[in-house]
DNA sequence: ATTACGCTTAGCTATTGAGCTAAGTATTTT
DNA sequence: AAAATACTTAGCTCAATAGCTAAGCGTAAT
């Protein structure tokens, strides 16, 4: 029962490692097998596999085994969750700006009334 | 001597915690003191402080102490690093699409030649 | 039928992260 | 001057992460 927040946890955590980001970059060019993916890294295979599993659990990749080869594929849709979060943050900033604007507008309104009273006097 | 990659590590790591994301959300509305920020969380202050320090080290917030109060401010510019990384990934995908397009175009070209030979015959 | 390949499992170590309590410091407030 | 406020430091626990080696297992090649 993963909720939105804990999915974000996993997502960001998955991205917080240079090996995993490199794998994502590689998969951006197209699917690949575990050993193809592992080849550039100076790391024991079981260690590398952990990264792959982490990526899969975060939803950023899918994997499928045929025969003795496991093929990994980028799950591009998952990146939308990141964009979403960023949008939410920006929305908050915008909201703030709006309120600032309202303050400024309210002040202008106030000043207009002041001026009006000047002329009324 | 932080490089681009380890800065991304810190950035994503900072975002991989719900408390820290909540703090960023709160700061999106405007700066706040440590105790104001901590108030909604059922957590000892020193524990909360660790999150604040983590956020500061990741570059996502700045803090300044005046008297006995430390005020935290969102460093919006830092979010651009996220957007950048996302763009890079998308750029990779696009590059792939381009190559696919080239394949398709090459195939169309081939078929055109085939047809031409038909008519030539 | 063997051997080689491509993972996979099990289990160990060291480091880091998230939380805690207790006690300390520096500023305000009273 | 004393008390209250707002952090801050020190140091502990527990769980999770990143790495390793050694050995196992199913599939493919010879």
GROMACS .gro file of C-alpha atoms (C1' of nucleotides) in nm:
model
  302
    1UNK     CA    1   0.000   0.000   0.000
    2UNK     CA    2   0.241   0.260  -0.118
    3UNK     CA    3   0.108   0.612  -0.095
    4UNK     CA    4   0.210   0.909  -0.302
    5UNK     CA    5   0.462   1.028  -0.045
    6UNK     CA    6   0.644   0.701   0.003
    7UNK     CA    7   0.656   0.652  -0.372
    8UNK     CA    8   0.828   0.988  -0.393
    9UNK     CA    9   1.067   0.873  -0.123
   10UNK     CA   10   1.162   0.571  -0.330
   11UNK     CA   11   1.183   0.772  -0.647
   12UNK     CA   12   1.416   1.037  -0.510
   13UNK     CA   13   1.618   0.780  -0.322
   14UNK     CA   14   1.664   0.584  -0.644
   15UNK     CA   15   1.792   0.897  -0.815
   16UNK     CA   16   2.030   0.982  -0.532
   17UNK     CA   17   2.299   0.744  -0.654
   18UNK     CA   18   2.535   0.813  -0.945
   19UNK     CA   19   2.544   0.450  -1.057
   20UNK     CA   20   2.167   0.437  -1.078
   21UNK     CA   21   2.146   0.769  -1.260
   22UNK     CA   22   2.406   0.644  -1.507
   23UNK     CA   23   2.199   0.332  -1.565
   24UNK     CA   24   1.894   0.545  -1.635
   25UNK     CA   25   2.098   0.750  -1.879
   26UNK     CA   26   2.212   0.436  -2.055
   27UNK     CA   27   1.858   0.299  -2.071
   28UNK     CA   28   1.744   0.626  -2.222
   29UNK     CA   29   1.918   0.508  -2.540
   30UNK     CA   30   1.731   0.178  -2.533
   31UNK     CA   31   1.678  -0.143  -2.340
   32UNK     CA   32   1.972  -0.354  -2.231
   33UNK     CA   33   2.062  -0.669  -2.043
   34UNK     CA   34   2.198  -0.670  -1.689
   35UNK     CA   35   2.552  -0.758  -1.796
   36UNK     CA   36   2.553  -0.496  -2.071
   37UNK     CA   37   2.443  -0.239  -1.817
   38UNK     CA   38   2.693  -0.356  -1.559
   39UNK     CA   39   2.990  -0.362  -1.793
   40UNK     CA   40   3.102   0.003  -1.751
   41UNK     CA   41   3.104  -0.020  -1.372
   42UNK     CA   42   3.390  -0.146  -1.162
   43UNK     CA   43   3.160  -0.334  -0.930
   44UNK     CA   44   3.077  -0.695  -0.848
   45UNK     CA   45   2.766  -0.816  -1.025
   46UNK     CA   46   2.560  -0.881  -0.709
   47UNK     CA   47   2.631  -0.524  -0.599
   48UNK     CA   48   2.519  -0.395  -0.934
   49UNK     CA   49   2.207  -0.609  -0.923
   50UNK     CA   50   2.100  -0.432  -0.607
   51UNK     CA   51   2.093  -0.105  -0.797
   52UNK     CA   52   1.885  -0.263  -1.070
   53UNK     CA   53   1.639  -0.401  -0.819
   54UNK     CA   54   1.622  -0.063  -0.648
   55UNK     CA   55   1.545   0.106  -0.976
   56UNK     CA   56   1.278  -0.149  -1.051
   57UNK     CA   57   1.115  -0.111  -0.711
   58UNK     CA   58   1.111   0.264  -0.753
   59UNK     CA   59   0.919   0.212  -1.078
   60UNK     CA   60   1.180   0.385  -1.294
   61UNK     CA   61   1.255   0.071  -1.492
   62UNK     CA   62   1.087  -0.257  -1.576
   63UNK     CA   63   1.273  -0.583  -1.628
   64UNK     CA   64   1.185  -0.908  -1.799
   65UNK     CA   65   1.371  -1.235  -1.805
   66UNK     CA   66   1.386  -1.447  -2.118
   67UNK     CA   67   1.604  -1.754  -2.101
   68UNK     CA   68   1.902  -1.661  -1.890
   69UNK     CA   69   1.901  -1.294  -1.990
   70UNK     CA   70   1.718  -1.022  -1.800
   71UNK     CA   71   1.639  -0.718  -2.007
   72UNK     CA   72   1.583  -0.376  -1.849
   73UNK     CA   73   1.365  -0.104  -1.996
   74UNK     CA   74   1.318   0.255  -1.893
   75UNK     CA   75   0.972   0.338  -1.759
   76UNK     CA   76   0.950   0.691  -1.888
   77UNK     CA   77   0.605   0.746  -1.743
   78UNK     CA   78   0.755   0.741  -1.396
   79UNK     CA   79   0.947   1.058  -1.464
   80UNK     CA   80   0.615   1.240  -1.476
   81UNK     CA   81   0.591   1.198  -1.101
   82UNK     CA   82   0.901   1.413  -1.066
   83UNK     CA   83   0.764   1.678  -1.295
   84UNK     CA   84   0.444   1.672  -1.098
   85UNK     CA   85   0.620   1.734  -0.774
   86UNK     CA   86   0.816   2.018  -0.925
   87UNK     CA   87   0.496   2.171  -1.057
   88UNK     CA   88   0.337   2.148  -0.716
   89UNK     CA   89   0.628   2.336  -0.565
   90UNK     CA   90   0.615   2.604  -0.830
   91UNK     CA   91   0.241   2.629  -0.777
   92UNK     CA   92   0.307   2.708  -0.411
   93UNK     CA   93   0.552   2.980  -0.508
   94UNK     CA   94   0.306   3.123  -0.754
   95UNK     CA   95   0.035   3.125  -0.490
   96UNK     CA   96   0.266   3.326  -0.273
   97UNK     CA   97   0.336   3.568  -0.552
   98UNK     CA   98  -0.037   3.602  -0.605
   99UNK     CA   99  -0.086   3.691  -0.242
  100UNK     CA  100   0.196   3.943  -0.261
  101UNK     CA  101   0.030   4.088  -0.566
  102UNK     CA  102  -0.296   4.110  -0.376
  103UNK     CA  103  -0.118   4.293  -0.098
  104UNK     CA  104   0.030   4.535  -0.346
  105UNK     CA  105  -0.307   4.582  -0.513
  106UNK     CA  106  -0.475   4.634  -0.177
  107UNK     CA  107  -0.215   4.897  -0.094
  108UNK     CA  108  -0.270   5.074  -0.424
  109UNK     CA  109  -0.643   5.068  -0.357
  110UNK     CA  110  -0.582   5.219  -0.015
  111UNK     CA  111  -0.363   5.494  -0.161
  112UNK     CA  112  -0.627   5.570  -0.421
  113UNK     CA  113  -0.880   5.621  -0.143
  114UNK     CA  114  -0.634   5.846   0.041
  115UNK     CA  115  -0.590   6.057  -0.270
  116UNK     CA  116  -0.964   6.067  -0.322
  117UNK     CA  117  -1.008   6.204   0.029
  118UNK     CA  118  -0.746   6.467  -0.052
  119UNK     CA  119  -0.948   6.584  -0.351
  120UNK     CA  120  -1.276   6.554  -0.156
  121UNK     CA  121  -1.148   6.782   0.114
  122UNK     CA  122   3.512   2.024  -0.423
  123UNK     CA  123   3.166   1.904  -0.500
  124UNK     CA  124   3.114   1.804  -0.860
  125UNK     CA  125   2.790   1.808  -1.052
  126UNK     CA  126   2.722   1.443  -0.982
  127UNK     CA  127   2.771   1.454  -0.606
  128UNK     CA  128   2.564   1.770  -0.588
  129UNK     CA  129   2.284   1.578  -0.756
  130UNK     CA  130   2.335   1.299  -0.503
  131UNK     CA  131   2.282   1.544  -0.220
  132UNK     CA  132   1.991   1.710  -0.391
  133UNK     CA  133   1.797   1.390  -0.456
  134UNK     CA  134   1.887   1.254  -0.117
  135UNK     CA  135   1.753   1.569   0.045
  136UNK     CA  136   1.426   1.525  -0.144
  137UNK     CA  137   1.395   1.158  -0.050
  138UNK     CA  138   1.246   1.233   0.289
  139UNK     CA  139   0.885   1.335   0.353
  140UNK     CA  140   0.974   1.566   0.643
  141UNK     CA  141   1.221   1.754   0.428
  142UNK     CA  142   0.981   1.777   0.135
  143UNK     CA  143   0.716   1.910   0.371
  144UNK     CA  144   0.959   2.174   0.496
  145UNK     CA  145   1.030   2.279   0.139
  146UNK     CA  146   0.657   2.304   0.078
  147UNK     CA  147   0.615   2.520   0.383
  148UNK     CA  148   0.905   2.745   0.286
  149UNK     CA  149   0.747   2.786  -0.055
  150UNK     CA  150   0.495   3.012   0.121
  151UNK     CA  151   0.770   3.222   0.275
  152UNK     CA  152   1.065   3.215   0.513
  153UNK     CA  153   1.025   3.081   0.864
  154UNK     CA  154   1.214   3.016   1.185
  155UNK     CA  155   1.332   2.673   1.292
  156UNK     CA  156   1.069   2.637   1.563
  157UNK     CA  157   0.789   2.755   1.334
  158UNK     CA  158   0.898   2.498   1.081
  159UNK     CA  159   0.934   2.224   1.340
  160UNK     CA  160   0.598   2.284   1.506
  161UNK     CA  161   0.385   2.055   1.283
  162UNK     CA  162   0.619   1.761   1.328
  163UNK     CA  163   0.606   1.518   1.615
  164UNK     CA  164   0.981   1.505   1.645
  165UNK     CA  165   1.247   1.618   1.890
  166UNK     CA  166   1.405   1.947   1.790
  167UNK     CA  167   1.758   1.809   1.743
  168UNK     CA  168   1.616   1.547   1.506
  169UNK     CA  169   1.438   1.816   1.313
  170UNK     CA  170   1.752   2.027   1.300
  171UNK     CA  171   1.930   1.750   1.117
  172UNK     CA  172   1.678   1.776   0.838
  173UNK     CA  173   1.728   2.150   0.822
  174UNK     CA  174   2.104   2.111   0.805
  175UNK     CA  175   2.065   1.844   0.537
  176UNK     CA  176   1.848   2.078   0.332
  177UNK     CA  177   2.098   2.358   0.374
  178UNK     CA  178   2.392   2.141   0.271
  179UNK     CA  179   2.202   2.028  -0.035
  180UNK     CA  180   2.163   2.394  -0.130
  181UNK     CA  181   1.783   2.383  -0.130
  182UNK     CA  182   1.755   2.636   0.153
  183UNK     CA  183   1.965   2.909   0.311
  184UNK     CA  184   1.955   2.996   0.679
  185UNK     CA  185   2.057   3.300   0.877
  186UNK     CA  186   2.074   3.353   1.245
  187UNK     CA  187   1.974   3.683   1.403
  188UNK     CA  188   1.974   3.693   1.780
  189UNK     CA  189   1.855   3.356   1.896
  190UNK     CA  190   1.633   3.290   1.595
  191UNK     CA  191   1.747   3.112   1.281
  192UNK     CA  192   1.542   3.194   0.976
  193UNK     CA  193   1.522   2.957   0.681
  194UNK     CA  194   1.461   3.061   0.322
  195UNK     CA  195   1.393   2.856   0.014
  196UNK     CA  196   1.669   2.869  -0.248
  197UNK     CA  197   1.451   2.842  -0.554
  198UNK     CA  198   1.744   2.854  -0.792
  199UNK     CA  199   1.851   2.512  -0.673
  200UNK     CA  200   1.540   2.357  -0.819
  201UNK     CA  201   1.675   2.439  -1.162
  202UNK     CA  202   1.933   2.165  -1.115
  203UNK     CA  203   1.649   1.915  -1.100
  204UNK     CA  204   1.488   2.054  -1.411
  205UNK     CA  205   1.823   2.040  -1.582
  206UNK     CA  206   1.869   1.677  -1.504
  207UNK     CA  207   1.521   1.599  -1.628
  208UNK     CA  208   1.591   1.786  -1.950
  209UNK     CA  209   1.910   1.591  -2.000
  210UNK     CA  210   1.722   1.266  -1.968
  211UNK     CA  211   1.456   1.380  -2.209
  212UNK     CA  212   1.727   1.492  -2.448
  213UNK     CA  213   1.864   1.138  -2.447
  214UNK     CA  214   1.521   0.999  -2.525
  215UNK     CA  215   1.476   1.251  -2.804
  216UNK     CA  216   1.811   1.155  -2.950
  217UNK     CA  217   1.690   0.799  -2.960
  218UNK     CA  218   1.368   0.901  -3.124
  219UNK     CA  219   1.571   1.089  -3.382
  220UNK     CA  220   1.763   0.776  -3.462
  221UNK     CA  221   1.442   0.580  -3.487
  222UNK     CA  222   1.308   0.846  -3.719
  223UNK     CA  223   1.623   0.816  -3.928
  224UNK     CA  224   1.566   0.442  -3.949
  225UNK     CA  225   1.210   0.495  -4.058
  226UNK     CA  226   1.318   0.756  -4.310
  227UNK     CA  227   1.591   0.527  -4.438
  228UNK     CA  228   1.335   0.252  -4.482
  229UNK     CA  229   1.099   0.484  -4.669
  230UNK     CA  230   1.389   0.585  -4.890
  231UNK     CA  231   1.464   0.218  -4.954
  232UNK     CA  232   1.102   0.147  -5.041
  233UNK     CA  233   1.096   0.443  -5.277
  234UNK     CA  234   1.396   0.299  -5.458
  235UNK     CA  235   1.226  -0.039  -5.476
  236UNK     CA  236   0.919   0.119  -5.629
  237UNK     CA  237   1.135   0.314  -5.869
  238UNK     CA  238   1.295  -0.013  -5.985
  239UNK     CA  239   0.946  -0.153  -6.034
  240UNK     CA  240   0.856   0.132  -6.267
  241UNK     CA  241   1.201   0.118  -6.431
  242UNK     CA  242   1.156  -0.247  -6.516
  243DA     C1'  243   2.655  -3.472  -2.158
  244DT     C1'  244   2.954  -3.112  -2.036
  245DT     C1'  245   3.080  -2.678  -2.007
  246DA     C1'  246   3.012  -2.195  -2.019
  247DC     C1'  247   2.718  -1.813  -1.942
  248DG     C1'  248   2.407  -1.494  -1.705
  249DC     C1'  249   2.229  -1.410  -1.343
  250DT     C1'  250   2.077  -1.512  -0.832
  251DT     C1'  251   2.098  -1.616  -0.337
  252DA     C1'  252   2.309  -1.601   0.102
  253DG     C1'  253   2.550  -1.378   0.415
  254DC     C1'  254   2.913  -1.071   0.576
  255DT     C1'  255   3.108  -0.563   0.676
  256DA     C1'  256   3.127  -0.069   0.705
  257DT     C1'  257   2.897   0.366   0.658
  258DT     C1'  258   2.520   0.665   0.673
  259DG     C1'  259   2.054   0.821   0.809
  260DA     C1'  260   1.669   0.905   1.125
  261DG     C1'  261   1.540   0.916   1.553
  262DC     C1'  262   1.616   0.982   2.067
  263DT     C1'  263   1.774   1.217   2.545
  264DA     C1'  264   2.044   1.508   2.821
  265DA     C1'  265   2.284   1.892   2.882
  266DG     C1'  266   2.490   2.346   2.709
  267DT     C1'  267   2.499   2.836   2.509
  268DA     C1'  268   2.349   3.265   2.380
  269DT     C1'  269   1.970   3.598   2.358
  270DT     C1'  270   1.542   3.802   2.524
  271DT     C1'  271   1.206   3.898   2.868
  272DT     C1'  272   1.059   3.996   3.315
  273DA     C1'  273   1.968   3.928   3.806
  274DA     C1'  274   1.685   3.549   3.703
  275DA     C1'  275   1.405   3.296   3.410
  276DA     C1'  276   1.246   3.177   2.970
  277DT     C1'  277   1.331   3.109   2.482
  278DA     C1'  278   1.552   2.928   2.074
  279DC     C1'  279   1.840   2.675   1.932
  280DT     C1'  280   2.297   2.373   1.961
  281DT     C1'  281   2.619   2.001   2.085
  282DA     C1'  282   2.731   1.545   2.224
  283DG     C1'  283   2.649   1.098   2.208
  284DC     C1'  284   2.356   0.693   2.183
  285DT     C1'  285   2.045   0.323   1.908
  286DC     C1'  286   1.848   0.100   1.520
  287DA     C1'  287   1.767   0.029   1.040
  288DA     C1'  288   1.891   0.076   0.576
  289DT     C1'  289   2.247   0.127   0.190
  290DA     C1'  290   2.651   0.012  -0.067
  291DG     C1'  291   2.985  -0.273  -0.122
  292DC     C1'  292   3.213  -0.750  -0.103
  293DT     C1'  293   3.285  -1.299  -0.170
  294DA     C1'  294   3.139  -1.756  -0.231
  295DA     C1'  295   2.845  -2.063  -0.398
  296DG     C1'  296   2.401  -2.202  -0.653
  297DC     C1'  297   2.077  -2.252  -1.054
  298DG     C1'  298   1.872  -2.261  -1.493
  299DT     C1'  299   1.966  -2.199  -2.001
  300DA     C1'  300   2.252  -2.220  -2.412
  301DA     C1'  301   2.641  -2.366  -2.664
  302DT     C1'  302   2.967  -2.733  -2.781
   0.00000   0.00000   0.00000
